[in-house]
mmCIF file of C-alpha atoms in Angstrom:
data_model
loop_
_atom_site.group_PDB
_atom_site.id
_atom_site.type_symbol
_atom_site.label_atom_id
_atom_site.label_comp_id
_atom_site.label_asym_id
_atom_site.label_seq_id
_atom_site.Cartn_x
_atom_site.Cartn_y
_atom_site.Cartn_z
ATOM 1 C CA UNK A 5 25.582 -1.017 13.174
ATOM 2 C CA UNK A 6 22.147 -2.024 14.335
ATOM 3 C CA UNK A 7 21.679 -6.224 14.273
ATOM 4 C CA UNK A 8 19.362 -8.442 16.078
ATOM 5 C CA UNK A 9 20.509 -12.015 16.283
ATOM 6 C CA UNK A 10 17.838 -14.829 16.572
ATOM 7 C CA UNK A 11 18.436 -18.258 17.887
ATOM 8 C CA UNK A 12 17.671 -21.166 16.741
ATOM 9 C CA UNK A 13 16.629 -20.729 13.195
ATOM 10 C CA UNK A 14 14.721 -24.274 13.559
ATOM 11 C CA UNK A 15 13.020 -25.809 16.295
ATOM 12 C CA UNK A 16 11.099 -28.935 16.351
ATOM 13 C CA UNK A 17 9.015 -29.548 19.751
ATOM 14 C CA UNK A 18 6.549 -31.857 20.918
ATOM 15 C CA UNK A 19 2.846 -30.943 21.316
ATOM 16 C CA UNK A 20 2.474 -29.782 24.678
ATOM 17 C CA UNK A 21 5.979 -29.080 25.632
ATOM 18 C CA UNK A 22 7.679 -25.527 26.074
ATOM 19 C CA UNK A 23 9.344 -23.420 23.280
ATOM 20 C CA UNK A 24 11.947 -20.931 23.408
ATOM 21 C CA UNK A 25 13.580 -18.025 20.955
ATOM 22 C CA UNK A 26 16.388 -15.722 22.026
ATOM 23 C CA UNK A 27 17.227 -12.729 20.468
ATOM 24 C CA UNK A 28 20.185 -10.274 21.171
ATOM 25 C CA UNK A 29 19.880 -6.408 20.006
ATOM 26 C CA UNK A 30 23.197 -4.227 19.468
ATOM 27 C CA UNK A 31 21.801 -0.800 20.312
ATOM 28 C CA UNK A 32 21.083 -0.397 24.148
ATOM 29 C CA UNK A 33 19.028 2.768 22.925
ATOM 30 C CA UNK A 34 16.296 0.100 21.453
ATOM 31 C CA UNK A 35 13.336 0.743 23.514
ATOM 32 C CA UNK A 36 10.283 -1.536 21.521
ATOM 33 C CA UNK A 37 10.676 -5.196 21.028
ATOM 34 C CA UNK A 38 7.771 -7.075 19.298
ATOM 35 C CA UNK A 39 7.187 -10.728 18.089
ATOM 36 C CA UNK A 40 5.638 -11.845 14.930
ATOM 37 C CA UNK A 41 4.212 -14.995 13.764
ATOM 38 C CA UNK A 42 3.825 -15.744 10.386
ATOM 39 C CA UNK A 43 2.333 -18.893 8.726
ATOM 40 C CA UNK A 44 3.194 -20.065 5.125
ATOM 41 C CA UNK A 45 1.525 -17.104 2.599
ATOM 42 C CA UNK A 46 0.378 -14.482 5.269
ATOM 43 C CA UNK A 47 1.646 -11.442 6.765
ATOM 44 C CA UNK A 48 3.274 -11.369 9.736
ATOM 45 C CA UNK A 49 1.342 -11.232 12.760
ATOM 46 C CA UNK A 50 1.637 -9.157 16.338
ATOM 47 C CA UNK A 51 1.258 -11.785 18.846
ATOM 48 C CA UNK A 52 3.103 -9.958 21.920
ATOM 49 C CA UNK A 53 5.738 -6.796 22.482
ATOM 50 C CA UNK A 54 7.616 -5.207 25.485
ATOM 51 C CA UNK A 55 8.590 -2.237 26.020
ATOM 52 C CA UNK A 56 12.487 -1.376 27.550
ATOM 53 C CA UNK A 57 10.694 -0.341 31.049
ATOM 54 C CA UNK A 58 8.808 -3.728 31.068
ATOM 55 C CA UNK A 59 10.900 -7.111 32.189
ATOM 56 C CA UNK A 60 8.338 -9.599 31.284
ATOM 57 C CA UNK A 61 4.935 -9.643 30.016
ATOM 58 C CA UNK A 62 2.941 -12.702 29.256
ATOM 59 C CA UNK A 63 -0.251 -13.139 27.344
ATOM 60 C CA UNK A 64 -2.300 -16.428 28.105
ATOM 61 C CA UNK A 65 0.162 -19.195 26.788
ATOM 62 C CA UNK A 66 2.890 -16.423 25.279
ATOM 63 C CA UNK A 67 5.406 -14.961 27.247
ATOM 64 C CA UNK A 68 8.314 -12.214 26.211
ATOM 65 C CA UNK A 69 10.996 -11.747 29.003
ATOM 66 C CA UNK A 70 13.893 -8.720 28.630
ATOM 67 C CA UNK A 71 17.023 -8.278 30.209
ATOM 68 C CA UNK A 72 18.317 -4.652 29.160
ATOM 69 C CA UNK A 73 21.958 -5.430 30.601
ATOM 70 C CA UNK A 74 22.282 -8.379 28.355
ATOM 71 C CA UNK A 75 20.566 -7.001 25.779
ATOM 72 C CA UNK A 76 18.488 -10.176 25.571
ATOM 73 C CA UNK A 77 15.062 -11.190 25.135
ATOM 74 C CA UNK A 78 13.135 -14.182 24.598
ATOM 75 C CA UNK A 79 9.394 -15.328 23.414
ATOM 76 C CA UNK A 80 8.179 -18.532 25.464
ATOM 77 C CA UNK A 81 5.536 -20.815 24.339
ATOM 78 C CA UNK A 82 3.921 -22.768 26.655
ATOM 79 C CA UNK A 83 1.969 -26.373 26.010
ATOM 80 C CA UNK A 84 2.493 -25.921 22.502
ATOM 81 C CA UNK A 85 -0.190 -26.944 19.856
ATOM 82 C CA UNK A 86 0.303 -27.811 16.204
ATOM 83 C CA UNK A 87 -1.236 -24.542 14.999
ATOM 84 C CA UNK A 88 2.044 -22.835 16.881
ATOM 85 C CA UNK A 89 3.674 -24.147 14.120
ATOM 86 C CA UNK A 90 5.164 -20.719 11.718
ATOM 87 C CA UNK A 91 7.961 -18.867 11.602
ATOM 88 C CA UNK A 92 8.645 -16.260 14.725
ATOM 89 C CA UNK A 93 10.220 -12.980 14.222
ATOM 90 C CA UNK A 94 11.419 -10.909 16.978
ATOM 91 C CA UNK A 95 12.312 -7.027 16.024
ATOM 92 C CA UNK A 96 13.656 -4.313 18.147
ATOM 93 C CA UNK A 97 13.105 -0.565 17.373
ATOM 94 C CA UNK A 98 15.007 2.645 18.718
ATOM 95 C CA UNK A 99 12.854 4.602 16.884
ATOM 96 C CA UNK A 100 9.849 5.936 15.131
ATOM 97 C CA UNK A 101 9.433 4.069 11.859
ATOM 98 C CA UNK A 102 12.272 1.427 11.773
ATOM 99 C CA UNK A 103 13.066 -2.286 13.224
ATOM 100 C CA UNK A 104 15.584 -4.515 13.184
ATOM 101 C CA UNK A 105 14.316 -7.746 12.824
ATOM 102 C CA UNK A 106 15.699 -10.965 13.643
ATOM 103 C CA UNK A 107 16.584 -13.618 10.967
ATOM 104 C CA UNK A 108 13.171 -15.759 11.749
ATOM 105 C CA UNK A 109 12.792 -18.990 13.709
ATOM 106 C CA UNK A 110 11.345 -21.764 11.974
ATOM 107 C CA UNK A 111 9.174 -23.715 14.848
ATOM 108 C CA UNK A 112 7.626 -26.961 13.981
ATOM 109 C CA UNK A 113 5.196 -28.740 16.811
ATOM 110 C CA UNK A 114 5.403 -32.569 16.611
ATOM 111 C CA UNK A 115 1.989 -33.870 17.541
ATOM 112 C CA UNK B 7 -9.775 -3.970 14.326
ATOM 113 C CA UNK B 8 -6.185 -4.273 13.945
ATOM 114 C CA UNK B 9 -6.573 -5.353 10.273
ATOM 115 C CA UNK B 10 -4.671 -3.942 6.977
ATOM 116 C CA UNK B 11 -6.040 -5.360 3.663
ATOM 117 C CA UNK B 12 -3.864 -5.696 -0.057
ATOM 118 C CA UNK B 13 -4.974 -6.558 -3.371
ATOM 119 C CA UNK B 14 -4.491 -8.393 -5.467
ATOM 120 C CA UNK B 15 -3.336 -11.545 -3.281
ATOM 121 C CA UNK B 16 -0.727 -12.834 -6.009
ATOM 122 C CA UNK B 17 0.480 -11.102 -9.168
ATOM 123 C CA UNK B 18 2.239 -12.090 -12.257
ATOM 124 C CA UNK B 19 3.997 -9.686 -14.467
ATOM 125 C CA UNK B 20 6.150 -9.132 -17.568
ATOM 126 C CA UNK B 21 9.031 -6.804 -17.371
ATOM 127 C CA UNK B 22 7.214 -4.710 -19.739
ATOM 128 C CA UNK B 23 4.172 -4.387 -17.670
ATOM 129 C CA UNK B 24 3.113 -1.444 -15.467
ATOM 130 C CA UNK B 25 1.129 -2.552 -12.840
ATOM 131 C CA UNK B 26 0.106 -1.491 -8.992
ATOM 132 C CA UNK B 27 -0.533 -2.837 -5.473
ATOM 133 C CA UNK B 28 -3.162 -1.697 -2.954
ATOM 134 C CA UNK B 29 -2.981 -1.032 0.468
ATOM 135 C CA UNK B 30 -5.722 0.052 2.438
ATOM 136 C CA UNK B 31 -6.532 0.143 6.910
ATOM 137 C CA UNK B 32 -8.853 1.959 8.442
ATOM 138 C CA UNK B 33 -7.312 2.120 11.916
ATOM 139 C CA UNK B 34 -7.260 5.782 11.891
ATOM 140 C CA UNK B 35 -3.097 5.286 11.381
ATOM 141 C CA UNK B 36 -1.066 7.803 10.159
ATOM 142 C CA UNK B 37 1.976 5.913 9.662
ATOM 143 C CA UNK B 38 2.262 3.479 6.481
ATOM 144 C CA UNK B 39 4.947 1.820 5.418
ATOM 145 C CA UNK B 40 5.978 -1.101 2.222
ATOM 146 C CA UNK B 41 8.180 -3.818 3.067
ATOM 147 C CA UNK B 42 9.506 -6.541 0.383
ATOM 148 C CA UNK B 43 10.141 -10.019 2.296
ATOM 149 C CA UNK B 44 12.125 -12.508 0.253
ATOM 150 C CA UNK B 45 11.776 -16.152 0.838
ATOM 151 C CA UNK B 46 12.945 -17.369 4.704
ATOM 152 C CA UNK B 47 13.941 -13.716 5.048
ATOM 153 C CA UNK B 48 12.991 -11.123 7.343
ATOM 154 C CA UNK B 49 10.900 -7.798 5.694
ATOM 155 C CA UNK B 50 13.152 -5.618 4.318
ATOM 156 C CA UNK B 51 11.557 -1.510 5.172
ATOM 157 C CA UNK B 52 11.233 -0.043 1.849
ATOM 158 C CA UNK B 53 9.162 3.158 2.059
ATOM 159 C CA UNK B 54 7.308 5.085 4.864
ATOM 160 C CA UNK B 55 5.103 7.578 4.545
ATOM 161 C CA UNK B 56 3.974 9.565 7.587
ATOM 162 C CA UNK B 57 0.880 11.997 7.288
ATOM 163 C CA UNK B 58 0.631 11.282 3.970
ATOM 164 C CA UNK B 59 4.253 12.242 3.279
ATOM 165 C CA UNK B 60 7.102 10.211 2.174
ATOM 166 C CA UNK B 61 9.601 10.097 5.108
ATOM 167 C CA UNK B 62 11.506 7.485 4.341
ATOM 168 C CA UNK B 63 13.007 5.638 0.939
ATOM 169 C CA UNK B 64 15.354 3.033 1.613
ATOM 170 C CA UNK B 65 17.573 3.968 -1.395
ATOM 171 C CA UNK B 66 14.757 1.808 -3.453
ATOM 172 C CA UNK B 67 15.258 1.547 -7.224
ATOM 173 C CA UNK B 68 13.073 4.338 -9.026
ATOM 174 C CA UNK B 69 11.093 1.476 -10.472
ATOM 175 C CA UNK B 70 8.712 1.103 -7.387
ATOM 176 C CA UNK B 71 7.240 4.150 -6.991
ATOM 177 C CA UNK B 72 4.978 4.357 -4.015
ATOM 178 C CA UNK B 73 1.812 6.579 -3.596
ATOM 179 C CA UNK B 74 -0.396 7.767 -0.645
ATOM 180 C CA UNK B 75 -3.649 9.429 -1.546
ATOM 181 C CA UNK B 76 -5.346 9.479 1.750
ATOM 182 C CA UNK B 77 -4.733 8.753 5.014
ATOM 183 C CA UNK B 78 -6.786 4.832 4.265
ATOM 184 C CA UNK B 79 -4.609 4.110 1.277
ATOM 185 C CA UNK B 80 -1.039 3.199 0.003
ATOM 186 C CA UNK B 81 -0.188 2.152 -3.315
ATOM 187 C CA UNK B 82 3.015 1.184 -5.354
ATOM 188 C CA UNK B 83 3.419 1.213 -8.760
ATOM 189 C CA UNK B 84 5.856 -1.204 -10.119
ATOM 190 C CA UNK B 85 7.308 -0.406 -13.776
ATOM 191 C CA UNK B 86 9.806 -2.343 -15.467
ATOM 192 C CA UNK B 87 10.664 -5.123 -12.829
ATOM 193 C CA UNK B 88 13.137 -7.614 -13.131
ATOM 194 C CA UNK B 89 12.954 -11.184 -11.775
ATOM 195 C CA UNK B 90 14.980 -10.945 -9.035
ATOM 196 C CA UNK B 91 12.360 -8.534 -7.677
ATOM 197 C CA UNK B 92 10.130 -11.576 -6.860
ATOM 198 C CA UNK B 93 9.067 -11.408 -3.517
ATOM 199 C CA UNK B 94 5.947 -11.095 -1.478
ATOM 200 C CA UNK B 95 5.608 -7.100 -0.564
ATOM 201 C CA UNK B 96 3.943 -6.646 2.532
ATOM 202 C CA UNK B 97 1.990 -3.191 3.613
ATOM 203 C CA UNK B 98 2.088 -1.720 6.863
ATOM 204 C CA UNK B 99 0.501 0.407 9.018
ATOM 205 C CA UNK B 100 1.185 2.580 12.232
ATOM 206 C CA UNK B 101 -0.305 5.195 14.960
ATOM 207 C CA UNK B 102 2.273 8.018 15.616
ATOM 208 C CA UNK B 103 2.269 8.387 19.087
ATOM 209 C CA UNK B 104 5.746 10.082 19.485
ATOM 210 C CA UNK B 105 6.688 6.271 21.132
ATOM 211 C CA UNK B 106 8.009 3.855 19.184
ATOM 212 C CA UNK B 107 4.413 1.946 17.215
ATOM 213 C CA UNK B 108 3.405 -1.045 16.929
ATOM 214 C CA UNK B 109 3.048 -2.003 12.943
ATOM 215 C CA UNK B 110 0.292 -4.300 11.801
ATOM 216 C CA UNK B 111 0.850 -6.151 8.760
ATOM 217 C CA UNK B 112 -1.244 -6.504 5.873
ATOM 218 C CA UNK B 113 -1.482 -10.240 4.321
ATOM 219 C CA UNK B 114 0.804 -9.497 1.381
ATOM 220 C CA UNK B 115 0.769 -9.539 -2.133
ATOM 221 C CA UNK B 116 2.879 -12.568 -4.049
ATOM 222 C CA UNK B 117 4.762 -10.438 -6.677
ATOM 223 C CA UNK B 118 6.096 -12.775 -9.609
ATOM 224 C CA UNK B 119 8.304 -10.975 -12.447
ATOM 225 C CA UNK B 120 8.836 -13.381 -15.190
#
């Protein structure tokens, strides 16, 4: 069936270094991959997507690379801040209506 | 304005008690969709409506009972909960594009059944 694997489910940084998630998707037919943040009490939040034509898109200090043949793709946080701090989802969707979202990454920034 | 507003912010009920949550955007979407998120869980899809039609119910027990009375607004009516549905339910909201959408989240309301 459809699955999305997320690693890690914690990760502690320094303030300033980089930050990495990885997700894998099942279904090569998944053509919409967003990332959402979400802080303790709030909804989650858009903060960057890719499409399956798209290899990497970047957004100020964001970035989301894809690798279709793997079936990979990853969110990259440069010079990280305290506020970074939340829990990241990653999602991939093969159609109208439905994701698959990761299990979450907890990411804590160590100032 | 990518922003999708819920009332109330936290809730308490009985299992006895009938009570409802709002959903409202203004985005011109016609796509809306509940989601119930359990603690360090992802959102689980519960309901979509598209064009003011249910599309989809995620086998949900008949106890939530969604609504969409406009285009702007999405409710669900909650009847006879139990505890274990204790969770904060998150609204949703989509163009339809024929692609697949981006979904902006609403903040959420804190459901607790005692």
């Amino acid at each position: 069936g459809e699955n999305v694997e997320q690693h890690p489910s914690t990760l502690s940084v320094q303030e300033g270094d980089s930050a990495v998630i990885k997700c894998t998707y099942s279904d090569s037919a998944s053509n919409y991959f967003p990332w959402y943040k979400q802080e303790l009490g709030k909804g989650p939040q858009l903060i960057i997507d890719i499409r399956s034509n798209v290899g990497e898109k970047k957004d100020q200090r964001i970035a989301v690379t894809l690798n279709k043949t793997a079936k990979h793709f990853s969110l990259h946080i440069t010079e990280t801040q305290p506020e970074d701090s939340a829990v990241y989802f990653c999602a991939a969707s093969i159609r109208t209506y439905k994701y698959i979202f990761g299990t979450g990454t907890r990411l804590k920034v160590l100032a | 304005d990518t922003e999708v507003t819920q009332t109330p912010k936290h809730l308490v009920m009985g299992m006895t008690n009938k009570k409802s949550l709002k959903c409202e955007q203004h985005m011109g979407h016609r796509a809306m969709y509940w989601y119930k998120q359990k603690a360090k869980k992802p959102p689980e899809l519960m309901f979509v409506y598209s064009y003011e039609k249910l599309s989809i119910n995620e086998s949900v027990p008949s106890r939530f009972s969604p609504e969409c009375p406009n285009s702007s607004l999405l409710n669900l009516h909650l009847h006879a909960l139990q505890p274990e549905d204790s969770a904060l339910y998150l609204c949703a909201s989509s163009h339809l594009t024929g692609l697949t959408d981006t979904q902006y989240f609403g903040p959420g309301t804190r459901l607790t059944v005692l």
